[in-house]
Amino acid sequence: MTRRRLSIGSFIPSSSRIDTTNSSTMADSGTKGESLHRELKRGGERKYYIPLESDPEIFTELVRNLGVEGFEFQDIMSLDPEMLEFVPRPVLALILVYPLEDDDTTQEEAEKDKPMYDGKGEDEPVVWFAQTIGNACGLYAILHALSNAIDRSKIRSGSALDDLLTKAIPLAPRERALALESSDAIQSAHTAAANKGISAVPEAEVITHHHYICFTKSPKNGRVYELNGASKGPIDTGVIAAGDLLSGGALDLVREYIKRTPDNVGFSLMGLVSSS
């Protein structure tokens, strides 16, 4: 299986891609207090989902299954300004899949002195879920995009996502993570989409080596956040995007990930846009 490479300056031709994410290979969050992701992971038996194929049609299928119409994911093939002109605008959120390097301690160093996030309720700048489900970071990235980048009125009442947010937003991170993990409706929505990929469907507990994260603006303060379920919480990047997620410094956040391993072909990028 080949993977489409995202480049900073050149057009990348179409080829199939698959999310090869395994949360068991994610970097440790540090010695001074670990992430909730790792803490709950150590608790014994844990749930695994089938990894999502990294394909905008599959991601859009899951968006529909969760209860959201009128939005879709589009491939972003290059960060070259001329190529970005072909991407529908506005781009409301970005989902980046990147390779996990065995010796990469970037996240660990960045978070070693950071306390675990404890936000909850309607005053949070963003809605964030700690990842406790193995091989499901594609789902977490989609949830982070939909929970923050679109108006709640666009989510169908009584849908899987509507029910999850109603239950989860008032909860602290630990209880919120477990509310997601226990949602049969979310699991069914994910499984239906995961089984529609063109690639052979892998086992749920397959060992994989890539990870999805989301970048989106806070609906409260307009700042761009990096939302990664394996981190200790949402990361305020300090970027204020005057326009959409292809404007200003937001794309520089993606470029920084690519620069860490510039010879690795395991990057790809999708944007959440209106389909109407």
PDB file of C-alpha atoms in Angstrom:
ATOM      1  CA  MET A   1       0.000   0.000   0.000  1.00  0.00           C
ATOM      2  CA  THR A   2       1.460   3.326  -1.033  1.00  0.00           C
ATOM      3  CA  ARG A   3       0.830   6.536   0.844  1.00  0.00           C
ATOM      4  CA  ARG A   4       0.230   9.912  -0.725  1.00  0.00           C
ATOM      5  CA  ARG A   5       2.879  12.337   0.408  1.00  0.00           C
ATOM      6  CA  LEU A   6       2.065  15.887   1.397  1.00  0.00           C
ATOM      7  CA  SER A   7       4.747  18.278   0.257  1.00  0.00           C
ATOM      8  CA  ILE A   8       5.460  21.870   1.118  1.00  0.00           C
ATOM      9  CA  GLY A   9       5.929  23.043  -2.428  1.00  0.00           C
ATOM     10  CA  SER A  10       5.022  20.557  -5.140  1.00  0.00           C
ATOM     11  CA  PHE A  11       1.930  18.795  -6.417  1.00  0.00           C
ATOM     12  CA  ILE A  12       1.539  15.207  -5.279  1.00  0.00           C
ATOM     13  CA  PRO A  13      -0.338  12.815  -7.585  1.00  0.00           C
ATOM     14  CA  SER A  14      -3.230  10.768  -6.319  1.00  0.00           C
ATOM     15  CA  SER A  15      -2.667   7.358  -4.798  1.00  0.00           C
ATOM     16  CA  SER A  16      -4.417   5.356  -2.104  1.00  0.00           C
ATOM     17  CA  ARG A  17      -3.566   5.827   1.535  1.00  0.00           C
ATOM     18  CA  ILE A  18      -4.401   4.043   4.748  1.00  0.00           C
ATOM     19  CA  ASP A  19      -4.347   5.230   8.334  1.00  0.00           C
ATOM     20  CA  THR A  20      -1.806   2.987  10.035  1.00  0.00           C
ATOM     21  CA  THR A  21      -2.317   4.397  13.480  1.00  0.00           C
ATOM     22  CA  ASN A  22      -1.592   2.526  16.675  1.00  0.00           C
ATOM     23  CA  SER A  23      -2.000   4.476  19.865  1.00  0.00           C
ATOM     24  CA  SER A  24       0.278   1.966  21.606  1.00  0.00           C
ATOM     25  CA  THR A  25       3.212   3.472  19.710  1.00  0.00           C
ATOM     26  CA  MET A  26       2.461   7.084  20.640  1.00  0.00           C
ATOM     27  CA  ALA A  27       5.175   9.040  22.409  1.00  0.00           C
ATOM     28  CA  ASP A  28       5.152   9.182  26.200  1.00  0.00           C
ATOM     29  CA  SER A  29       3.899  12.516  27.467  1.00  0.00           C
ATOM     30  CA  GLY A  30       6.643  12.904  30.037  1.00  0.00           C
ATOM     31  CA  THR A  31       7.847  11.867  33.427  1.00  0.00           C
ATOM     32  CA  LYS A  32       6.277  14.670  35.445  1.00  0.00           C
ATOM     33  CA  GLY A  33       2.710  13.424  35.203  1.00  0.00           C
ATOM     34  CA  GLU A  34       1.639  11.349  32.231  1.00  0.00           C
ATOM     35  CA  SER A  35      -1.180  11.992  29.806  1.00  0.00           C
ATOM     36  CA  LEU A  36      -4.609  10.597  30.586  1.00  0.00           C
ATOM     37  CA  HIS A  37      -4.208   8.640  27.345  1.00  0.00           C
ATOM     38  CA  ARG A  38      -1.267   6.690  28.786  1.00  0.00           C
ATOM     39  CA  GLU A  39      -2.677   6.443  32.296  1.00  0.00           C
ATOM     40  CA  LEU A  40      -5.926   4.851  31.154  1.00  0.00           C
ATOM     41  CA  LYS A  41      -4.062   2.720  28.634  1.00  0.00           C
ATOM     42  CA  ARG A  42      -2.173   1.105  31.519  1.00  0.00           C
ATOM     43  CA  GLY A  43      -5.408   0.255  33.294  1.00  0.00           C
ATOM     44  CA  GLY A  44      -5.732  -3.180  31.700  1.00  0.00           C
ATOM     45  CA  GLU A  45      -8.059  -4.391  28.956  1.00  0.00           C
ATOM     46  CA  ARG A  46      -8.868  -1.615  26.510  1.00  0.00           C
ATOM     47  CA  LYS A  47     -11.082  -1.151  23.491  1.00  0.00           C
ATOM     48  CA  TYR A  48      -9.689  -1.092  19.945  1.00  0.00           C
ATOM     49  CA  TYR A  49     -11.310   0.124  16.741  1.00  0.00           C
ATOM     50  CA  ILE A  50     -10.479  -0.798  13.154  1.00  0.00           C
ATOM     51  CA  PRO A  51      -8.081   1.880  11.836  1.00  0.00           C
ATOM     52  CA  LEU A  52      -9.692   4.317   9.408  1.00  0.00           C
ATOM     53  CA  GLU A  53      -8.377   4.485   5.878  1.00  0.00           C
ATOM     54  CA  SER A  54      -6.952   7.951   5.289  1.00  0.00           C
ATOM     55  CA  ASP A  55      -9.391   8.873   2.553  1.00  0.00           C
ATOM     56  CA  PRO A  56     -11.662  11.952   2.492  1.00  0.00           C
ATOM     57  CA  GLU A  57     -14.613   9.884   1.263  1.00  0.00           C
ATOM     58  CA  ILE A  58     -14.304   7.563   4.263  1.00  0.00           C
ATOM     59  CA  PHE A  59     -13.950  10.507   6.624  1.00  0.00           C
ATOM     60  CA  THR A  60     -16.992  12.177   5.084  1.00  0.00           C
ATOM     61  CA  GLU A  61     -18.919   8.926   5.447  1.00  0.00           C
ATOM     62  CA  LEU A  62     -18.160   8.969   9.157  1.00  0.00           C
ATOM     63  CA  VAL A  63     -19.211  12.619   9.396  1.00  0.00           C
ATOM     64  CA  ARG A  64     -22.602  11.608   7.963  1.00  0.00           C
ATOM     65  CA  ASN A  65     -22.847   8.594  10.262  1.00  0.00           C
ATOM     66  CA  LEU A  66     -22.226  10.814  13.279  1.00  0.00           C
ATOM     67  CA  GLY A  67     -25.130  13.069  12.331  1.00  0.00           C
ATOM     68  CA  VAL A  68     -23.666  15.985  10.368  1.00  0.00           C
ATOM     69  CA  GLU A  69     -24.801  16.958   6.857  1.00  0.00           C
ATOM     70  CA  GLY A  70     -23.518  19.742   4.636  1.00  0.00           C
ATOM     71  CA  PHE A  71     -19.811  19.247   5.354  1.00  0.00           C
ATOM     72  CA  GLU A  72     -17.130  17.050   3.851  1.00  0.00           C
ATOM     73  CA  PHE A  73     -13.403  16.394   3.902  1.00  0.00           C
ATOM     74  CA  GLN A  74     -11.199  17.268   0.943  1.00  0.00           C
ATOM     75  CA  ASP A  75      -7.628  16.218   0.219  1.00  0.00           C
ATOM     76  CA  ILE A  76      -5.015  18.957   0.414  1.00  0.00           C
ATOM     77  CA  MET A  77      -2.308  17.704  -1.903  1.00  0.00           C
ATOM     78  CA  SER A  78       0.276  20.441  -1.499  1.00  0.00           C
ATOM     79  CA  LEU A  79       1.038  23.497   0.602  1.00  0.00           C
ATOM     80  CA  ASP A  80       2.158  25.402  -2.473  1.00  0.00           C
ATOM     81  CA  PRO A  81       0.044  28.615  -2.602  1.00  0.00           C
ATOM     82  CA  GLU A  82      -0.826  28.035  -6.254  1.00  0.00           C
ATOM     83  CA  MET A  83      -2.156  24.545  -5.492  1.00  0.00           C
ATOM     84  CA  LEU A  84      -4.091  25.740  -2.449  1.00  0.00           C
ATOM     85  CA  GLU A  85      -6.213  27.832  -4.796  1.00  0.00           C
ATOM     86  CA  PHE A  86      -7.938  24.598  -5.871  1.00  0.00           C
ATOM     87  CA  VAL A  87      -9.099  23.811  -2.318  1.00  0.00           C
ATOM     88  CA  PRO A  88     -12.710  24.868  -1.537  1.00  0.00           C
ATOM     89  CA  ARG A  89     -12.857  27.645   1.046  1.00  0.00           C
ATOM     90  CA  PRO A  90     -13.295  28.267   3.854  1.00  0.00           C
ATOM     91  CA  VAL A  91     -11.379  25.373   5.388  1.00  0.00           C
ATOM     92  CA  LEU A  92     -12.816  24.976   8.882  1.00  0.00           C
ATOM     93  CA  ALA A  93     -10.384  22.397  10.259  1.00  0.00           C
ATOM     94  CA  LEU A  94      -7.289  20.493   9.176  1.00  0.00           C
ATOM     95  CA  ILE A  95      -6.567  16.838   9.881  1.00  0.00           C
ATOM     96  CA  LEU A  96      -2.940  15.817   9.562  1.00  0.00           C
ATOM     97  CA  VAL A  97      -1.696  12.233   9.547  1.00  0.00           C
ATOM     98  CA  TYR A  98       1.994  11.952  10.312  1.00  0.00           C
ATOM     99  CA  PRO A  99       4.509   9.150  10.906  1.00  0.00           C
ATOM    100  CA  LEU A 100       5.477   8.197  14.438  1.00  0.00           C
ATOM    101  CA  GLU A 101       9.245   7.959  14.820  1.00  0.00           C
ATOM    102  CA  ASP A 102      10.546   5.530  17.442  1.00  0.00           C
ATOM    103  CA  ASP A 103      13.123   8.046  18.671  1.00  0.00           C
ATOM    104  CA  ASP A 104      10.959  11.169  18.441  1.00  0.00           C
ATOM    105  CA  THR A 105      10.771  12.827  21.870  1.00  0.00           C
ATOM    106  CA  THR A 106       9.326  16.136  20.627  1.00  0.00           C
ATOM    107  CA  GLN A 107       5.937  15.686  22.277  1.00  0.00           C
ATOM    108  CA  GLU A 108       7.488  14.300  25.449  1.00  0.00           C
ATOM    109  CA  GLU A 109       9.823  17.275  25.833  1.00  0.00           C
ATOM    110  CA  ALA A 110       7.095  19.786  25.041  1.00  0.00           C
ATOM    111  CA  GLU A 111       4.732  18.382  27.667  1.00  0.00           C
ATOM    112  CA  LYS A 112       6.973  17.087  30.452  1.00  0.00           C
ATOM    113  CA  ASP A 113       6.234  20.043  32.757  1.00  0.00           C
ATOM    114  CA  LYS A 114       2.690  20.602  31.577  1.00  0.00           C
ATOM    115  CA  PRO A 115      -0.190  19.748  33.940  1.00  0.00           C
ATOM    116  CA  MET A 116      -2.997  17.507  32.790  1.00  0.00           C
ATOM    117  CA  TYR A 117      -5.872  19.489  31.292  1.00  0.00           C
ATOM    118  CA  ASP A 118      -8.919  19.669  33.559  1.00  0.00           C
ATOM    119  CA  GLY A 119     -11.305  21.850  31.566  1.00  0.00           C
ATOM    120  CA  LYS A 120     -14.992  21.102  31.226  1.00  0.00           C
ATOM    121  CA  GLY A 121     -18.291  22.781  30.479  1.00  0.00           C
ATOM    122  CA  GLU A 122     -19.479  25.477  28.116  1.00  0.00           C
ATOM    123  CA  ASP A 123     -16.657  27.883  29.020  1.00  0.00           C
ATOM    124  CA  GLU A 124     -13.913  25.681  27.528  1.00  0.00           C
ATOM    125  CA  PRO A 125     -12.107  27.347  24.617  1.00  0.00           C
ATOM    126  CA  VAL A 126     -12.348  24.036  22.721  1.00  0.00           C
ATOM    127  CA  VAL A 127     -13.891  20.604  23.209  1.00  0.00           C
ATOM    128  CA  TRP A 128     -11.138  18.002  23.659  1.00  0.00           C
ATOM    129  CA  PHE A 129     -11.234  14.218  24.147  1.00  0.00           C
ATOM    130  CA  ALA A 130      -8.371  12.201  25.620  1.00  0.00           C
ATOM    131  CA  GLN A 131      -7.809   9.118  23.460  1.00  0.00           C
ATOM    132  CA  THR A 132      -8.463   5.879  25.321  1.00  0.00           C
ATOM    133  CA  ILE A 133      -9.535   3.741  22.332  1.00  0.00           C
ATOM    134  CA  GLY A 134      -6.747   2.022  20.429  1.00  0.00           C
ATOM    135  CA  ASN A 135      -6.333   2.692  16.685  1.00  0.00           C
ATOM    136  CA  ALA A 136      -9.080   5.332  16.767  1.00  0.00           C
ATOM    137  CA  CYS A 137      -7.161   8.585  16.396  1.00  0.00           C
ATOM    138  CA  GLY A 138      -8.865   9.162  13.032  1.00  0.00           C
ATOM    139  CA  LEU A 139     -12.177   9.192  14.887  1.00  0.00           C
ATOM    140  CA  TYR A 140     -10.800  11.515  17.562  1.00  0.00           C
ATOM    141  CA  ALA A 141      -9.537  13.939  14.917  1.00  0.00           C
ATOM    142  CA  ILE A 142     -12.973  14.005  13.269  1.00  0.00           C
ATOM    143  CA  LEU A 143     -14.702  14.519  16.615  1.00  0.00           C
ATOM    144  CA  HIS A 144     -12.349  17.390  17.429  1.00  0.00           C
ATOM    145  CA  ALA A 145     -13.066  19.000  14.061  1.00  0.00           C
ATOM    146  CA  LEU A 146     -16.850  18.652  14.241  1.00  0.00           C
ATOM    147  CA  SER A 147     -17.124  19.571  17.926  1.00  0.00           C
ATOM    148  CA  ASN A 148     -15.320  22.885  17.446  1.00  0.00           C
ATOM    149  CA  ALA A 149     -15.412  24.003  13.811  1.00  0.00           C
ATOM    150  CA  ILE A 150     -19.136  23.844  13.051  1.00  0.00           C
ATOM    151  CA  ASP A 151     -22.117  25.334  14.811  1.00  0.00           C
ATOM    152  CA  ARG A 152     -23.944  22.933  17.122  1.00  0.00           C
ATOM    153  CA  SER A 153     -27.166  23.647  15.207  1.00  0.00           C
ATOM    154  CA  LYS A 154     -25.640  21.820  12.213  1.00  0.00           C
ATOM    155  CA  ILE A 155     -25.513  18.561  14.188  1.00  0.00           C
ATOM    156  CA  ARG A 156     -28.700  16.523  13.832  1.00  0.00           C
ATOM    157  CA  SER A 157     -30.685  16.390  17.058  1.00  0.00           C
ATOM    158  CA  GLY A 158     -30.591  12.940  18.630  1.00  0.00           C
ATOM    159  CA  SER A 159     -27.662  11.795  16.480  1.00  0.00           C
ATOM    160  CA  ALA A 160     -24.640   9.936  17.822  1.00  0.00           C
ATOM    161  CA  LEU A 161     -22.560  13.120  17.961  1.00  0.00           C
ATOM    162  CA  ASP A 162     -25.351  15.229  19.448  1.00  0.00           C
ATOM    163  CA  ASP A 163     -25.920  12.697  22.215  1.00  0.00           C
ATOM    164  CA  LEU A 164     -22.181  12.414  22.900  1.00  0.00           C
ATOM    165  CA  LEU A 165     -21.649  16.173  23.193  1.00  0.00           C
ATOM    166  CA  THR A 166     -24.723  16.618  25.386  1.00  0.00           C
ATOM    167  CA  LYS A 167     -23.356  14.017  27.774  1.00  0.00           C
ATOM    168  CA  ALA A 168     -19.634  14.744  27.517  1.00  0.00           C
ATOM    169  CA  ILE A 169     -19.221  18.529  27.534  1.00  0.00           C
ATOM    170  CA  PRO A 170     -20.147  18.946  31.238  1.00  0.00           C
ATOM    171  CA  LEU A 171     -17.688  16.195  32.228  1.00  0.00           C
ATOM    172  CA  ALA A 172     -14.047  16.400  33.297  1.00  0.00           C
ATOM    173  CA  PRO A 173     -11.515  14.850  30.856  1.00  0.00           C
ATOM    174  CA  ARG A 174     -11.413  11.394  32.463  1.00  0.00           C
ATOM    175  CA  GLU A 175     -15.176  10.985  32.587  1.00  0.00           C
ATOM    176  CA  ARG A 176     -15.521  12.530  29.132  1.00  0.00           C
ATOM    177  CA  ALA A 177     -13.067  10.025  27.667  1.00  0.00           C
ATOM    178  CA  LEU A 178     -14.956   7.143  29.218  1.00  0.00           C
ATOM    179  CA  ALA A 179     -18.296   8.511  27.965  1.00  0.00           C
ATOM    180  CA  LEU A 180     -16.926   8.362  24.429  1.00  0.00           C
ATOM    181  CA  GLU A 181     -15.457   4.917  24.971  1.00  0.00           C
ATOM    182  CA  SER A 182     -18.811   3.577  26.189  1.00  0.00           C
ATOM    183  CA  SER A 183     -20.872   5.022  23.304  1.00  0.00           C
ATOM    184  CA  ASP A 184     -22.251   2.181  21.194  1.00  0.00           C
ATOM    185  CA  ALA A 185     -23.638   4.691  18.674  1.00  0.00           C
ATOM    186  CA  ILE A 186     -20.204   6.234  18.075  1.00  0.00           C
ATOM    187  CA  GLN A 187     -18.638   2.797  17.710  1.00  0.00           C
ATOM    188  CA  SER A 188     -21.291   1.705  15.203  1.00  0.00           C
ATOM    189  CA  ALA A 189     -20.815   4.892  13.166  1.00  0.00           C
ATOM    190  CA  HIS A 190     -17.052   4.346  13.099  1.00  0.00           C
ATOM    191  CA  THR A 191     -17.255   0.659  12.204  1.00  0.00           C
ATOM    192  CA  ALA A 192     -19.635   1.301   9.295  1.00  0.00           C
ATOM    193  CA  ALA A 193     -17.241   3.853   7.796  1.00  0.00           C
ATOM    194  CA  ALA A 194     -14.076   1.839   8.478  1.00  0.00           C
ATOM    195  CA  ASN A 195     -15.481  -1.151   6.608  1.00  0.00           C
ATOM    196  CA  LYS A 196     -16.039   0.890   3.433  1.00  0.00           C
ATOM    197  CA  GLY A 197     -12.383   1.511   2.634  1.00  0.00           C
ATOM    198  CA  ILE A 198     -10.860   0.225  -0.598  1.00  0.00           C
ATOM    199  CA  SER A 199      -7.971  -1.340   1.293  1.00  0.00           C
ATOM    200  CA  ALA A 200      -8.169  -4.671   3.063  1.00  0.00           C
ATOM    201  CA  VAL A 201      -9.668  -4.016   6.489  1.00  0.00           C
ATOM    202  CA  PRO A 202      -6.984  -4.686   9.125  1.00  0.00           C
ATOM    203  CA  GLU A 203      -7.521  -6.283  12.492  1.00  0.00           C
ATOM    204  CA  ALA A 204      -8.510  -3.831  15.207  1.00  0.00           C
ATOM    205  CA  GLU A 205      -5.334  -4.498  17.232  1.00  0.00           C
ATOM    206  CA  VAL A 206      -2.918  -4.267  14.288  1.00  0.00           C
ATOM    207  CA  ILE A 207       0.446  -2.660  15.047  1.00  0.00           C
ATOM    208  CA  THR A 208       0.585   0.605  13.130  1.00  0.00           C
ATOM    209  CA  HIS A 209       2.851   3.645  13.022  1.00  0.00           C
ATOM    210  CA  HIS A 210       0.994   6.830  12.080  1.00  0.00           C
ATOM    211  CA  HIS A 211      -1.193   9.266  13.975  1.00  0.00           C
ATOM    212  CA  TYR A 212      -3.984  11.755  13.236  1.00  0.00           C
ATOM    213  CA  ILE A 213      -4.300  15.187  14.834  1.00  0.00           C
ATOM    214  CA  CYS A 214      -6.641  18.119  14.221  1.00  0.00           C
ATOM    215  CA  PHE A 215      -6.014  21.845  13.912  1.00  0.00           C
ATOM    216  CA  THR A 216      -9.005  24.137  14.266  1.00  0.00           C
ATOM    217  CA  LYS A 217     -10.003  27.539  15.579  1.00  0.00           C
ATOM    218  CA  SER A 218     -11.658  27.969  18.942  1.00  0.00           C
ATOM    219  CA  PRO A 219     -15.248  29.157  18.550  1.00  0.00           C
ATOM    220  CA  LYS A 220     -14.684  31.178  21.741  1.00  0.00           C
ATOM    221  CA  ASN A 221     -11.458  33.100  21.085  1.00  0.00           C
ATOM    222  CA  GLY A 222     -10.546  32.521  17.419  1.00  0.00           C
ATOM    223  CA  ARG A 223      -7.135  31.057  18.249  1.00  0.00           C
ATOM    224  CA  VAL A 224      -5.876  27.928  16.482  1.00  0.00           C
ATOM    225  CA  TYR A 225      -5.600  24.829  18.678  1.00  0.00           C
ATOM    226  CA  GLU A 226      -3.801  21.562  18.082  1.00  0.00           C
ATOM    227  CA  LEU A 227      -6.118  18.788  19.251  1.00  0.00           C
ATOM    228  CA  ASN A 228      -4.407  15.468  19.879  1.00  0.00           C
ATOM    229  CA  GLY A 229      -6.024  12.839  22.062  1.00  0.00           C
ATOM    230  CA  ALA A 230      -2.603  11.502  23.069  1.00  0.00           C
ATOM    231  CA  SER A 231      -1.528  14.844  24.547  1.00  0.00           C
ATOM    232  CA  LYS A 232      -2.227  16.127  28.042  1.00  0.00           C
ATOM    233  CA  GLY A 233      -4.850  18.477  26.679  1.00  0.00           C
ATOM    234  CA  PRO A 234      -5.638  20.914  23.871  1.00  0.00           C
ATOM    235  CA  ILE A 235      -2.640  22.980  22.762  1.00  0.00           C
ATOM    236  CA  ASP A 236      -3.134  26.702  22.192  1.00  0.00           C
ATOM    237  CA  THR A 237      -0.694  27.323  19.341  1.00  0.00           C
ATOM    238  CA  GLY A 238      -0.793  31.085  19.760  1.00  0.00           C
ATOM    239  CA  VAL A 239      -1.814  31.466  16.124  1.00  0.00           C
ATOM    240  CA  ILE A 240      -4.707  33.797  15.389  1.00  0.00           C
ATOM    241  CA  ALA A 241      -6.027  32.985  11.911  1.00  0.00           C
ATOM    242  CA  ALA A 242      -7.770  36.033  10.490  1.00  0.00           C
ATOM    243  CA  GLY A 243      -9.347  33.885   7.790  1.00  0.00           C
ATOM    244  CA  ASP A 244      -9.743  30.124   7.581  1.00  0.00           C
ATOM    245  CA  LEU A 245      -7.257  27.345   8.370  1.00  0.00           C
ATOM    246  CA  LEU A 246      -5.368  27.937   5.123  1.00  0.00           C
ATOM    247  CA  SER A 247      -4.718  31.543   6.120  1.00  0.00           C
ATOM    248  CA  GLY A 248      -1.913  33.144   8.072  1.00  0.00           C
ATOM    249  CA  GLY A 249       0.177  31.020  10.394  1.00  0.00           C
ATOM    250  CA  ALA A 250      -2.098  27.988  10.581  1.00  0.00           C
ATOM    251  CA  LEU A 251      -0.333  26.178   7.736  1.00  0.00           C
ATOM    252  CA  ASP A 252       3.028  26.856   9.374  1.00  0.00           C
ATOM    253  CA  LEU A 253       1.937  24.452  12.116  1.00  0.00           C
ATOM    254  CA  VAL A 254       1.644  21.693   9.512  1.00  0.00           C
ATOM    255  CA  ARG A 255       4.971  22.666   7.959  1.00  0.00           C
ATOM    256  CA  GLU A 256       6.674  22.282  11.333  1.00  0.00           C
ATOM    257  CA  TYR A 257       5.519  18.652  11.558  1.00  0.00           C
ATOM    258  CA  ILE A 258       6.809  17.935   8.053  1.00  0.00           C
ATOM    259  CA  LYS A 259      10.175  19.527   8.802  1.00  0.00           C
ATOM    260  CA  ARG A 260      10.771  17.105  11.670  1.00  0.00           C
ATOM    261  CA  THR A 261      11.165  14.223   9.205  1.00  0.00           C
ATOM    262  CA  PRO A 262      11.370  15.830   5.743  1.00  0.00           C
ATOM    263  CA  ASP A 263      12.404  12.594   3.998  1.00  0.00           C
ATOM    264  CA  ASN A 264       9.430  10.626   5.320  1.00  0.00           C
ATOM    265  CA  VAL A 265       6.577  10.082   2.845  1.00  0.00           C
ATOM    266  CA  GLY A 266       4.009   9.285   5.528  1.00  0.00           C
ATOM    267  CA  PHE A 267       2.253  12.670   5.709  1.00  0.00           C
ATOM    268  CA  SER A 268      -1.149  13.595   4.351  1.00  0.00           C
ATOM    269  CA  LEU A 269      -3.598  16.401   5.001  1.00  0.00           C
ATOM    270  CA  MET A 270      -7.356  16.854   4.726  1.00  0.00           C
ATOM    271  CA  GLY A 271      -9.554  19.896   5.223  1.00  0.00           C
ATOM    272  CA  LEU A 272     -13.120  20.134   6.512  1.00  0.00           C
ATOM    273  CA  VAL A 273     -15.201  22.286   4.146  1.00  0.00           C
ATOM    274  CA  SER A 274     -18.835  22.999   3.368  1.00  0.00           C
ATOM    275  CA  SER A 275     -20.350  20.668   0.779  1.00  0.00           C
ATOM    276  CA  SER A 276     -23.233  22.990  -0.086  1.00  0.00           C
TER     277      SER A 276
END
